[in-house]
């Protein structure tokens, strides 16, 4: 930037931070649910026989993803993620139009997704979009199957690529449900893929302060949503719209489209909720009766 525009490093840095601050504030307006009361059934669910009416009360998908970060040597250990490099763990929610509706950035990479979700739900200052009565988000097996959050059945095939690569048909009650659940939940993986592929700064993080690195997550999510809402054409979004199984690949990123990583903190079922288990069972029964 200095060479191109013939300005001092001080000027470039100052203007960069002014724009970054503006985009961070903008994220508070644009990264939020378009229907804050969740009264409308998402079009993707209503117009698809695979999901309607089985998942009519689903309002979005939740997952965590790791973004490389730069920290001092004395602070590095808590940030060491699953690949042995320092990362920040970012929790995000998206709707079925691939728009981010909520995020929390800055947690050390060693922290489990479920702990971040629990903190976001309990901290009023973080304005977590709690699902209304009877509504729920779809989550992966690392989260509890509790009120407002529907997880897959454990111990069975789950990820869409596992089903698509296999020559074996869906094997019974649990796999039928897991296949539909995974197909619906992969919207968060596709959204992460588009976001990371577009903003390569997220893959090669410069030596900014941790606070600036968190703001970069906010700013790029805001621009992601703006492009999705207002661009007439966009290569990656167009690919996703044309193929419901397309997940953009980012070199070196095992989060996207991968298998869940088992950790010492992985959910053990102790927080599972009976009412959510009943809803999940009823959906699985409905899917079986429809032959899905």
PDB file of C-alpha atoms in Angstrom:
ATOM      1  CA  UNK A   1       0.000   0.000   0.000  1.00  0.00           C
ATOM      2  CA  UNK A   2       2.860   2.368   0.797  1.00  0.00           C
ATOM      3  CA  UNK A   3       4.494   1.729  -2.564  1.00  0.00           C
ATOM      4  CA  UNK A   4       1.279   1.927  -4.546  1.00  0.00           C
ATOM      5  CA  UNK A   5      -0.153   5.087  -3.031  1.00  0.00           C
ATOM      6  CA  UNK A   6       3.097   6.775  -1.964  1.00  0.00           C
ATOM      7  CA  UNK A   7       2.008   7.374   1.617  1.00  0.00           C
ATOM      8  CA  UNK A   8       3.872   6.762   4.851  1.00  0.00           C
ATOM      9  CA  UNK A   9       3.446   3.594   6.882  1.00  0.00           C
ATOM     10  CA  UNK A  10       1.871   5.654   9.641  1.00  0.00           C
ATOM     11  CA  UNK A  11      -0.821   6.972   7.278  1.00  0.00           C
ATOM     12  CA  UNK A  12      -1.537   3.539   5.819  1.00  0.00           C
ATOM     13  CA  UNK A  13      -1.799   1.983   9.298  1.00  0.00           C
ATOM     14  CA  UNK A  14      -4.044   4.745  10.601  1.00  0.00           C
ATOM     15  CA  UNK A  15      -6.444   4.558   7.652  1.00  0.00           C
ATOM     16  CA  UNK A  16      -6.481   0.752   7.758  1.00  0.00           C
ATOM     17  CA  UNK A  17      -7.533   0.841  11.396  1.00  0.00           C
ATOM     18  CA  UNK A  18     -10.172   3.513  10.755  1.00  0.00           C
ATOM     19  CA  UNK A  19     -11.778   1.397   8.036  1.00  0.00           C
ATOM     20  CA  UNK A  20     -11.455  -1.772  10.128  1.00  0.00           C
ATOM     21  CA  UNK A  21     -13.188  -0.050  13.051  1.00  0.00           C
ATOM     22  CA  UNK A  22     -16.009   1.120  10.763  1.00  0.00           C
ATOM     23  CA  UNK A  23     -16.467  -2.388   9.329  1.00  0.00           C
ATOM     24  CA  UNK A  24     -16.492  -3.871  12.831  1.00  0.00           C
ATOM     25  CA  UNK A  25     -19.311  -1.510  13.799  1.00  0.00           C
ATOM     26  CA  UNK A  26     -21.073  -2.351  10.534  1.00  0.00           C
ATOM     27  CA  UNK A  27     -20.955  -6.049  11.457  1.00  0.00           C
ATOM     28  CA  UNK A  28     -23.298  -5.358  14.385  1.00  0.00           C
ATOM     29  CA  UNK A  29     -25.954  -4.205  11.919  1.00  0.00           C
ATOM     30  CA  UNK A  30     -25.537  -6.795   9.183  1.00  0.00           C
ATOM     31  CA  UNK A  31     -24.464  -9.967  11.024  1.00  0.00           C
ATOM     32  CA  UNK A  32     -27.767 -10.739  12.688  1.00  0.00           C
ATOM     33  CA  UNK A  33     -30.953 -12.699  11.886  1.00  0.00           C
ATOM     34  CA  UNK A  34     -33.055 -11.151   9.129  1.00  0.00           C
ATOM     35  CA  UNK A  35     -36.119 -12.497  10.965  1.00  0.00           C
ATOM     36  CA  UNK A  36     -35.199 -11.908  14.642  1.00  0.00           C
ATOM     37  CA  UNK A  37     -38.383 -13.571  15.917  1.00  0.00           C
ATOM     38  CA  UNK A  38     -37.915 -16.620  13.655  1.00  0.00           C
ATOM     39  CA  UNK A  39     -41.563 -16.625  12.613  1.00  0.00           C
ATOM     40  CA  UNK A  40     -41.002 -17.640   8.985  1.00  0.00           C
ATOM     41  CA  UNK A  41     -40.025 -21.153   7.891  1.00  0.00           C
ATOM     42  CA  UNK A  42     -36.793 -20.894   5.843  1.00  0.00           C
ATOM     43  CA  UNK A  43     -37.405 -21.211   2.109  1.00  0.00           C
ATOM     44  CA  UNK A  44     -34.792 -23.977   1.792  1.00  0.00           C
ATOM     45  CA  UNK A  45     -36.822 -26.117   4.187  1.00  0.00           C
ATOM     46  CA  UNK A  46     -40.316 -25.236   2.995  1.00  0.00           C
ATOM     47  CA  UNK A  47     -39.489 -25.840  -0.669  1.00  0.00           C
ATOM     48  CA  UNK A  48     -37.571 -29.107  -0.263  1.00  0.00           C
ATOM     49  CA  UNK A  49     -39.423 -32.385   0.297  1.00  0.00           C
ATOM     50  CA  UNK A  50     -36.324 -33.818   2.035  1.00  0.00           C
ATOM     51  CA  UNK A  51     -36.768 -31.351   4.890  1.00  0.00           C
ATOM     52  CA  UNK A  52     -40.439 -30.355   4.833  1.00  0.00           C
ATOM     53  CA  UNK A  53     -42.248 -30.711   7.146  1.00  0.00           C
ATOM     54  CA  UNK A  54     -39.754 -32.727   9.194  1.00  0.00           C
ATOM     55  CA  UNK A  55     -37.395 -29.812   9.979  1.00  0.00           C
ATOM     56  CA  UNK A  56     -39.947 -26.997   9.801  1.00  0.00           C
ATOM     57  CA  UNK A  57     -38.839 -25.626  13.198  1.00  0.00           C
ATOM     58  CA  UNK A  58     -35.132 -25.461  12.359  1.00  0.00           C
ATOM     59  CA  UNK A  59     -33.825 -21.870  12.207  1.00  0.00           C
ATOM     60  CA  UNK A  60     -30.128 -22.253  11.366  1.00  0.00           C
ATOM     61  CA  UNK A  61     -26.867 -24.101  11.924  1.00  0.00           C
ATOM     62  CA  UNK A  62     -24.097 -23.627  14.495  1.00  0.00           C
ATOM     63  CA  UNK A  63     -20.451 -24.666  14.409  1.00  0.00           C
ATOM     64  CA  UNK A  64     -16.977 -23.530  15.341  1.00  0.00           C
ATOM     65  CA  UNK A  65     -14.016 -22.973  13.034  1.00  0.00           C
ATOM     66  CA  UNK A  66     -10.350 -22.245  13.592  1.00  0.00           C
ATOM     67  CA  UNK A  67      -8.591 -19.157  12.216  1.00  0.00           C
ATOM     68  CA  UNK A  68      -4.772 -18.904  12.407  1.00  0.00           C
ATOM     69  CA  UNK A  69      -3.636 -16.249  14.865  1.00  0.00           C
ATOM     70  CA  UNK A  70      -0.414 -14.601  15.914  1.00  0.00           C
ATOM     71  CA  UNK A  71       0.344 -14.486  19.651  1.00  0.00           C
ATOM     72  CA  UNK A  72       3.416 -13.947  21.782  1.00  0.00           C
ATOM     73  CA  UNK A  73       5.473 -16.942  22.898  1.00  0.00           C
ATOM     74  CA  UNK A  74       4.330 -16.617  26.503  1.00  0.00           C
ATOM     75  CA  UNK A  75       0.649 -16.638  25.454  1.00  0.00           C
ATOM     76  CA  UNK A  76       0.908 -19.312  22.750  1.00  0.00           C
ATOM     77  CA  UNK A  77       0.081 -22.566  24.596  1.00  0.00           C
ATOM     78  CA  UNK A  78      -3.688 -21.969  25.132  1.00  0.00           C
ATOM     79  CA  UNK A  79      -4.022 -21.012  21.460  1.00  0.00           C
ATOM     80  CA  UNK A  80      -2.466 -24.206  20.083  1.00  0.00           C
ATOM     81  CA  UNK A  81      -5.255 -25.759  18.011  1.00  0.00           C
ATOM     82  CA  UNK A  82      -5.869 -29.191  16.577  1.00  0.00           C
ATOM     83  CA  UNK A  83      -3.050 -28.925  13.998  1.00  0.00           C
ATOM     84  CA  UNK A  84      -0.413 -27.788  16.486  1.00  0.00           C
ATOM     85  CA  UNK A  85      -0.458 -24.136  15.406  1.00  0.00           C
ATOM     86  CA  UNK A  86      -1.933 -21.152  17.293  1.00  0.00           C
ATOM     87  CA  UNK A  87      -5.522 -20.435  16.282  1.00  0.00           C
ATOM     88  CA  UNK A  88      -8.534 -18.544  17.512  1.00  0.00           C
ATOM     89  CA  UNK A  89     -11.712 -20.602  17.753  1.00  0.00           C
ATOM     90  CA  UNK A  90     -14.640 -18.755  16.169  1.00  0.00           C
ATOM     91  CA  UNK A  91     -18.231 -19.783  16.946  1.00  0.00           C
ATOM     92  CA  UNK A  92     -20.743 -18.848  14.259  1.00  0.00           C
ATOM     93  CA  UNK A  93     -24.399 -19.266  13.376  1.00  0.00           C
ATOM     94  CA  UNK A  94     -25.715 -19.042   9.824  1.00  0.00           C
ATOM     95  CA  UNK A  95     -29.129 -19.216   8.232  1.00  0.00           C
ATOM     96  CA  UNK A  96     -30.048 -21.304   5.193  1.00  0.00           C
ATOM     97  CA  UNK A  97     -29.219 -18.505   2.768  1.00  0.00           C
ATOM     98  CA  UNK A  98     -25.547 -18.766   3.837  1.00  0.00           C
ATOM     99  CA  UNK A  99     -25.687 -15.529   5.821  1.00  0.00           C
ATOM    100  CA  UNK A 100     -23.891 -15.258   9.140  1.00  0.00           C
ATOM    101  CA  UNK A 101     -26.371 -14.313  11.865  1.00  0.00           C
ATOM    102  CA  UNK A 102     -24.102 -14.399  14.920  1.00  0.00           C
ATOM    103  CA  UNK A 103     -20.463 -14.966  15.849  1.00  0.00           C
ATOM    104  CA  UNK A 104     -18.043 -14.926  18.776  1.00  0.00           C
ATOM    105  CA  UNK A 105     -14.331 -14.532  17.960  1.00  0.00           C
ATOM    106  CA  UNK A 106     -11.112 -14.586  19.933  1.00  0.00           C
ATOM    107  CA  UNK A 107     -11.334 -17.766  22.007  1.00  0.00           C
ATOM    108  CA  UNK A 108      -8.060 -19.760  22.203  1.00  0.00           C
ATOM    109  CA  UNK A 109      -7.841 -22.671  19.796  1.00  0.00           C
ATOM    110  CA  UNK A 110      -7.637 -25.264  22.580  1.00  0.00           C
ATOM    111  CA  UNK A 111     -11.095 -24.361  23.931  1.00  0.00           C
ATOM    112  CA  UNK A 112     -13.889 -26.765  22.978  1.00  0.00           C
ATOM    113  CA  UNK A 113     -16.788 -25.491  20.867  1.00  0.00           C
ATOM    114  CA  UNK A 114     -19.370 -26.450  23.475  1.00  0.00           C
ATOM    115  CA  UNK A 115     -17.747 -24.282  26.141  1.00  0.00           C
ATOM    116  CA  UNK A 116     -17.812 -21.265  23.810  1.00  0.00           C
ATOM    117  CA  UNK A 117     -21.492 -21.845  23.035  1.00  0.00           C
ATOM    118  CA  UNK A 118     -22.344 -22.158  26.732  1.00  0.00           C
ATOM    119  CA  UNK A 119     -20.550 -18.893  27.535  1.00  0.00           C
ATOM    120  CA  UNK A 120     -22.277 -17.054  24.659  1.00  0.00           C
ATOM    121  CA  UNK A 121     -25.703 -18.258  25.784  1.00  0.00           C
ATOM    122  CA  UNK A 122     -25.141 -17.211  29.398  1.00  0.00           C
ATOM    123  CA  UNK A 123     -23.477 -13.831  28.819  1.00  0.00           C
ATOM    124  CA  UNK A 124     -26.184 -11.219  28.222  1.00  0.00           C
ATOM    125  CA  UNK A 125     -23.639  -8.804  26.766  1.00  0.00           C
ATOM    126  CA  UNK A 126     -23.078 -11.157  23.827  1.00  0.00           C
ATOM    127  CA  UNK A 127     -26.709 -10.976  22.639  1.00  0.00           C
ATOM    128  CA  UNK A 128     -26.971 -14.618  21.661  1.00  0.00           C
ATOM    129  CA  UNK A 129     -30.042 -15.211  19.399  1.00  0.00           C
ATOM    130  CA  UNK A 130     -31.761 -17.801  21.565  1.00  0.00           C
ATOM    131  CA  UNK A 131     -34.220 -20.012  19.656  1.00  0.00           C
ATOM    132  CA  UNK A 132     -37.869 -19.354  20.568  1.00  0.00           C
ATOM    133  CA  UNK A 133     -39.940 -22.084  22.188  1.00  0.00           C
ATOM    134  CA  UNK A 134     -40.226 -25.031  19.819  1.00  0.00           C
ATOM    135  CA  UNK A 135     -37.451 -23.823  17.469  1.00  0.00           C
ATOM    136  CA  UNK A 136     -33.897 -25.150  17.259  1.00  0.00           C
ATOM    137  CA  UNK A 137     -30.501 -24.959  15.560  1.00  0.00           C
ATOM    138  CA  UNK A 138     -28.820 -28.023  14.045  1.00  0.00           C
ATOM    139  CA  UNK A 139     -25.409 -28.797  15.567  1.00  0.00           C
ATOM    140  CA  UNK A 140     -22.823 -31.546  15.225  1.00  0.00           C
ATOM    141  CA  UNK A 141     -22.043 -34.324  17.683  1.00  0.00           C
ATOM    142  CA  UNK A 142     -19.671 -32.113  19.668  1.00  0.00           C
ATOM    143  CA  UNK A 143     -22.671 -30.308  21.166  1.00  0.00           C
ATOM    144  CA  UNK A 144     -25.379 -31.720  23.440  1.00  0.00           C
ATOM    145  CA  UNK A 145     -28.774 -32.645  22.039  1.00  0.00           C
ATOM    146  CA  UNK A 146     -30.511 -30.150  24.306  1.00  0.00           C
ATOM    147  CA  UNK A 147     -33.505 -27.832  24.100  1.00  0.00           C
ATOM    148  CA  UNK A 148     -33.062 -25.534  21.128  1.00  0.00           C
ATOM    149  CA  UNK A 149     -30.097 -27.496  19.708  1.00  0.00           C
ATOM    150  CA  UNK A 150     -30.525 -30.696  17.702  1.00  0.00           C
ATOM    151  CA  UNK A 151     -27.516 -33.009  17.357  1.00  0.00           C
ATOM    152  CA  UNK A 152     -27.213 -36.205  15.275  1.00  0.00           C
ATOM    153  CA  UNK A 153     -27.383 -39.739  16.646  1.00  0.00           C
ATOM    154  CA  UNK A 154     -23.918 -40.833  17.751  1.00  0.00           C
ATOM    155  CA  UNK A 155     -22.237 -44.051  16.709  1.00  0.00           C
ATOM    156  CA  UNK A 156     -23.648 -43.934  13.163  1.00  0.00           C
ATOM    157  CA  UNK A 157     -22.461 -42.545   9.841  1.00  0.00           C
ATOM    158  CA  UNK A 158     -23.001 -38.813   9.764  1.00  0.00           C
ATOM    159  CA  UNK A 159     -21.105 -36.627   7.282  1.00  0.00           C
ATOM    160  CA  UNK A 160     -22.583 -36.274   3.788  1.00  0.00           C
ATOM    161  CA  UNK A 161     -19.312 -37.313   2.031  1.00  0.00           C
ATOM    162  CA  UNK A 162     -19.353 -40.558   4.029  1.00  0.00           C
ATOM    163  CA  UNK A 163     -22.786 -41.394   2.631  1.00  0.00           C
ATOM    164  CA  UNK A 164     -21.980 -40.252  -0.913  1.00  0.00           C
ATOM    165  CA  UNK A 165     -18.746 -42.257  -1.136  1.00  0.00           C
ATOM    166  CA  UNK A 166     -20.344 -45.433   0.200  1.00  0.00           C
ATOM    167  CA  UNK A 167     -22.120 -48.007  -1.943  1.00  0.00           C
ATOM    168  CA  UNK A 168     -24.132 -49.166   1.059  1.00  0.00           C
ATOM    169  CA  UNK A 169     -27.728 -47.899   1.357  1.00  0.00           C
ATOM    170  CA  UNK A 170     -28.900 -46.010   4.413  1.00  0.00           C
ATOM    171  CA  UNK A 171     -29.033 -48.548   7.193  1.00  0.00           C
ATOM    172  CA  UNK A 172     -32.079 -47.984   9.362  1.00  0.00           C
ATOM    173  CA  UNK A 173     -33.644 -45.394  11.580  1.00  0.00           C
ATOM    174  CA  UNK A 174     -30.543 -43.568  12.848  1.00  0.00           C
ATOM    175  CA  UNK A 175     -28.692 -43.284   9.546  1.00  0.00           C
ATOM    176  CA  UNK A 176     -31.777 -42.001   7.733  1.00  0.00           C
ATOM    177  CA  UNK A 177     -32.025 -39.199  10.285  1.00  0.00           C
ATOM    178  CA  UNK A 178     -28.271 -38.477  10.301  1.00  0.00           C
ATOM    179  CA  UNK A 179     -28.162 -38.184   6.521  1.00  0.00           C
ATOM    180  CA  UNK A 180     -30.943 -35.594   6.432  1.00  0.00           C
ATOM    181  CA  UNK A 181     -29.532 -33.770   9.458  1.00  0.00           C
ATOM    182  CA  UNK A 182     -26.037 -33.634   7.926  1.00  0.00           C
ATOM    183  CA  UNK A 183     -27.380 -32.444   4.561  1.00  0.00           C
ATOM    184  CA  UNK A 184     -29.185 -29.610   6.320  1.00  0.00           C
ATOM    185  CA  UNK A 185     -26.312 -28.713   8.646  1.00  0.00           C
ATOM    186  CA  UNK A 186     -23.673 -28.577   5.924  1.00  0.00           C
ATOM    187  CA  UNK A 187     -24.836 -25.030   5.140  1.00  0.00           C
ATOM    188  CA  UNK A 188     -22.489 -23.853   7.918  1.00  0.00           C
ATOM    189  CA  UNK A 189     -19.536 -25.691   6.350  1.00  0.00           C
ATOM    190  CA  UNK A 190     -20.358 -24.184   2.944  1.00  0.00           C
ATOM    191  CA  UNK A 191     -20.663 -20.725   4.488  1.00  0.00           C
ATOM    192  CA  UNK A 192     -17.308 -21.063   6.242  1.00  0.00           C
ATOM    193  CA  UNK A 193     -15.808 -22.269   2.950  1.00  0.00           C
ATOM    194  CA  UNK A 194     -16.982 -19.254   0.930  1.00  0.00           C
ATOM    195  CA  UNK A 195     -15.895 -16.867   3.694  1.00  0.00           C
ATOM    196  CA  UNK A 196     -12.394 -18.307   4.094  1.00  0.00           C
ATOM    197  CA  UNK A 197     -11.745 -18.722   0.393  1.00  0.00           C
ATOM    198  CA  UNK A 198     -12.635 -15.092  -0.350  1.00  0.00           C
ATOM    199  CA  UNK A 199     -10.672 -13.489   2.495  1.00  0.00           C
ATOM    200  CA  UNK A 200      -7.237 -15.098   2.360  1.00  0.00           C
ATOM    201  CA  UNK A 201      -6.011 -12.836   5.178  1.00  0.00           C
ATOM    202  CA  UNK A 202      -7.891 -15.287   7.444  1.00  0.00           C
ATOM    203  CA  UNK A 203      -5.519 -18.082   6.359  1.00  0.00           C
ATOM    204  CA  UNK A 204      -2.283 -16.064   6.570  1.00  0.00           C
ATOM    205  CA  UNK A 205      -2.835 -13.735   9.506  1.00  0.00           C
ATOM    206  CA  UNK A 206      -0.410 -10.787   9.778  1.00  0.00           C
ATOM    207  CA  UNK A 207       1.207  -9.863  13.092  1.00  0.00           C
ATOM    208  CA  UNK A 208      -1.609  -7.681  14.394  1.00  0.00           C
ATOM    209  CA  UNK A 209      -2.735  -7.482  17.993  1.00  0.00           C
ATOM    210  CA  UNK A 210      -5.270 -10.116  19.066  1.00  0.00           C
ATOM    211  CA  UNK A 211      -7.938  -7.425  19.237  1.00  0.00           C
ATOM    212  CA  UNK A 212      -7.249  -6.460  15.607  1.00  0.00           C
ATOM    213  CA  UNK A 213      -7.324 -10.130  14.582  1.00  0.00           C
ATOM    214  CA  UNK A 214     -10.787 -10.444  16.174  1.00  0.00           C
ATOM    215  CA  UNK A 215     -11.940  -7.328  14.321  1.00  0.00           C
ATOM    216  CA  UNK A 216     -10.791  -8.861  11.029  1.00  0.00           C
ATOM    217  CA  UNK A 217     -13.172 -11.764  11.643  1.00  0.00           C
ATOM    218  CA  UNK A 218     -16.023  -9.296  12.245  1.00  0.00           C
ATOM    219  CA  UNK A 219     -15.168  -7.128   9.226  1.00  0.00           C
ATOM    220  CA  UNK A 220     -14.877 -10.019   6.774  1.00  0.00           C
ATOM    221  CA  UNK A 221     -18.123 -11.591   7.994  1.00  0.00           C
ATOM    222  CA  UNK A 222     -19.851  -8.247   7.472  1.00  0.00           C
ATOM    223  CA  UNK A 223     -18.529  -8.036   3.900  1.00  0.00           C
ATOM    224  CA  UNK A 224     -19.503 -11.685   3.302  1.00  0.00           C
ATOM    225  CA  UNK A 225     -23.109 -10.883   4.234  1.00  0.00           C
ATOM    226  CA  UNK A 226     -23.140  -7.663   2.203  1.00  0.00           C
ATOM    227  CA  UNK A 227     -21.951  -9.484  -0.934  1.00  0.00           C
ATOM    228  CA  UNK A 228     -24.499 -12.271  -0.429  1.00  0.00           C
ATOM    229  CA  UNK A 229     -27.353  -9.802  -0.106  1.00  0.00           C
ATOM    230  CA  UNK A 230     -26.411  -7.312  -2.808  1.00  0.00           C
ATOM    231  CA  UNK A 231     -24.127  -8.858  -5.467  1.00  0.00           C
ATOM    232  CA  UNK A 232     -25.923  -9.737  -8.692  1.00  0.00           C
ATOM    233  CA  UNK A 233     -23.336 -12.418  -9.411  1.00  0.00           C
ATOM    234  CA  UNK A 234     -20.664 -14.073  -7.306  1.00  0.00           C
ATOM    235  CA  UNK A 235     -18.584 -17.068  -8.364  1.00  0.00           C
ATOM    236  CA  UNK A 236     -18.465 -18.983  -5.072  1.00  0.00           C
ATOM    237  CA  UNK A 237     -22.044 -18.266  -4.026  1.00  0.00           C
ATOM    238  CA  UNK A 238     -23.216 -19.213  -7.532  1.00  0.00           C
ATOM    239  CA  UNK A 239     -21.421 -22.561  -7.264  1.00  0.00           C
ATOM    240  CA  UNK A 240     -23.087 -23.209  -3.909  1.00  0.00           C
ATOM    241  CA  UNK A 241     -26.512 -22.291  -5.279  1.00  0.00           C
ATOM    242  CA  UNK A 242     -26.036 -24.654  -8.224  1.00  0.00           C
ATOM    243  CA  UNK A 243     -24.787 -27.622  -6.167  1.00  0.00           C
ATOM    244  CA  UNK A 244     -26.149 -28.212  -2.635  1.00  0.00           C
ATOM    245  CA  UNK A 245     -23.134 -30.407  -1.835  1.00  0.00           C
ATOM    246  CA  UNK A 246     -20.425 -28.035  -3.056  1.00  0.00           C
ATOM    247  CA  UNK A 247     -18.064 -26.920  -0.287  1.00  0.00           C
ATOM    248  CA  UNK A 248     -15.274 -24.486  -1.274  1.00  0.00           C
ATOM    249  CA  UNK A 249     -11.877 -25.881  -0.344  1.00  0.00           C
ATOM    250  CA  UNK A 250      -9.240 -23.748   1.322  1.00  0.00           C
ATOM    251  CA  UNK A 251      -5.722 -25.197   1.219  1.00  0.00           C
ATOM    252  CA  UNK A 252      -4.564 -26.365   4.626  1.00  0.00           C
ATOM    253  CA  UNK A 253      -7.972 -25.946   6.260  1.00  0.00           C
ATOM    254  CA  UNK A 254      -9.162 -29.259   7.700  1.00  0.00           C
ATOM    255  CA  UNK A 255     -12.199 -27.668   9.376  1.00  0.00           C
ATOM    256  CA  UNK A 256     -14.211 -27.455   6.176  1.00  0.00           C
ATOM    257  CA  UNK A 257     -15.987 -30.621   5.151  1.00  0.00           C
ATOM    258  CA  UNK A 258     -13.882 -32.720   7.511  1.00  0.00           C
ATOM    259  CA  UNK A 259     -14.728 -35.137  10.252  1.00  0.00           C
ATOM    260  CA  UNK A 260     -15.213 -33.970  13.826  1.00  0.00           C
ATOM    261  CA  UNK A 261     -12.070 -34.176  15.927  1.00  0.00           C
ATOM    262  CA  UNK A 262     -12.370 -36.149  19.149  1.00  0.00           C
ATOM    263  CA  UNK A 263     -11.070 -34.256  22.168  1.00  0.00           C
ATOM    264  CA  UNK A 264     -11.064 -34.825  25.902  1.00  0.00           C
ATOM    265  CA  UNK A 265     -13.906 -32.316  26.126  1.00  0.00           C
ATOM    266  CA  UNK A 266     -16.150 -33.917  23.514  1.00  0.00           C
ATOM    267  CA  UNK A 267     -19.761 -34.012  24.616  1.00  0.00           C
ATOM    268  CA  UNK A 268     -20.561 -37.235  26.485  1.00  0.00           C
ATOM    269  CA  UNK A 269     -24.364 -37.071  26.505  1.00  0.00           C
ATOM    270  CA  UNK A 270     -24.709 -35.839  30.090  1.00  0.00           C
ATOM    271  CA  UNK A 271     -26.452 -32.634  28.965  1.00  0.00           C
ATOM    272  CA  UNK A 272     -28.854 -34.271  26.522  1.00  0.00           C
ATOM    273  CA  UNK A 273     -32.456 -33.188  26.974  1.00  0.00           C
ATOM    274  CA  UNK A 274     -35.420 -35.588  26.959  1.00  0.00           C
ATOM    275  CA  UNK A 275     -37.752 -33.168  25.144  1.00  0.00           C
ATOM    276  CA  UNK A 276     -35.200 -32.689  22.333  1.00  0.00           C
ATOM    277  CA  UNK A 277     -34.643 -36.426  22.171  1.00  0.00           C
ATOM    278  CA  UNK A 278     -38.409 -36.872  21.668  1.00  0.00           C
ATOM    279  CA  UNK A 279     -38.460 -34.307  18.824  1.00  0.00           C
ATOM    280  CA  UNK A 280     -35.474 -35.977  17.168  1.00  0.00           C
ATOM    281  CA  UNK A 281     -37.125 -39.389  17.452  1.00  0.00           C
ATOM    282  CA  UNK A 282     -40.365 -38.061  15.924  1.00  0.00           C
ATOM    283  CA  UNK A 283     -38.464 -36.526  12.989  1.00  0.00           C
ATOM    284  CA  UNK A 284     -36.594 -39.783  12.382  1.00  0.00           C
ATOM    285  CA  UNK A 285     -39.885 -41.701  12.431  1.00  0.00           C
ATOM    286  CA  UNK A 286     -41.406 -39.214   9.984  1.00  0.00           C
ATOM    287  CA  UNK A 287     -38.428 -39.537   7.633  1.00  0.00           C
ATOM    288  CA  UNK A 288     -38.661 -43.332   7.719  1.00  0.00           C
ATOM    289  CA  UNK A 289     -42.367 -43.246   6.954  1.00  0.00           C
ATOM    290  CA  UNK A 290     -41.689 -41.073   3.902  1.00  0.00           C
ATOM    291  CA  UNK A 291     -38.954 -43.428   2.722  1.00  0.00           C
ATOM    292  CA  UNK A 292     -36.232 -40.750   2.919  1.00  0.00           C
TER     293      UNK A 292
END
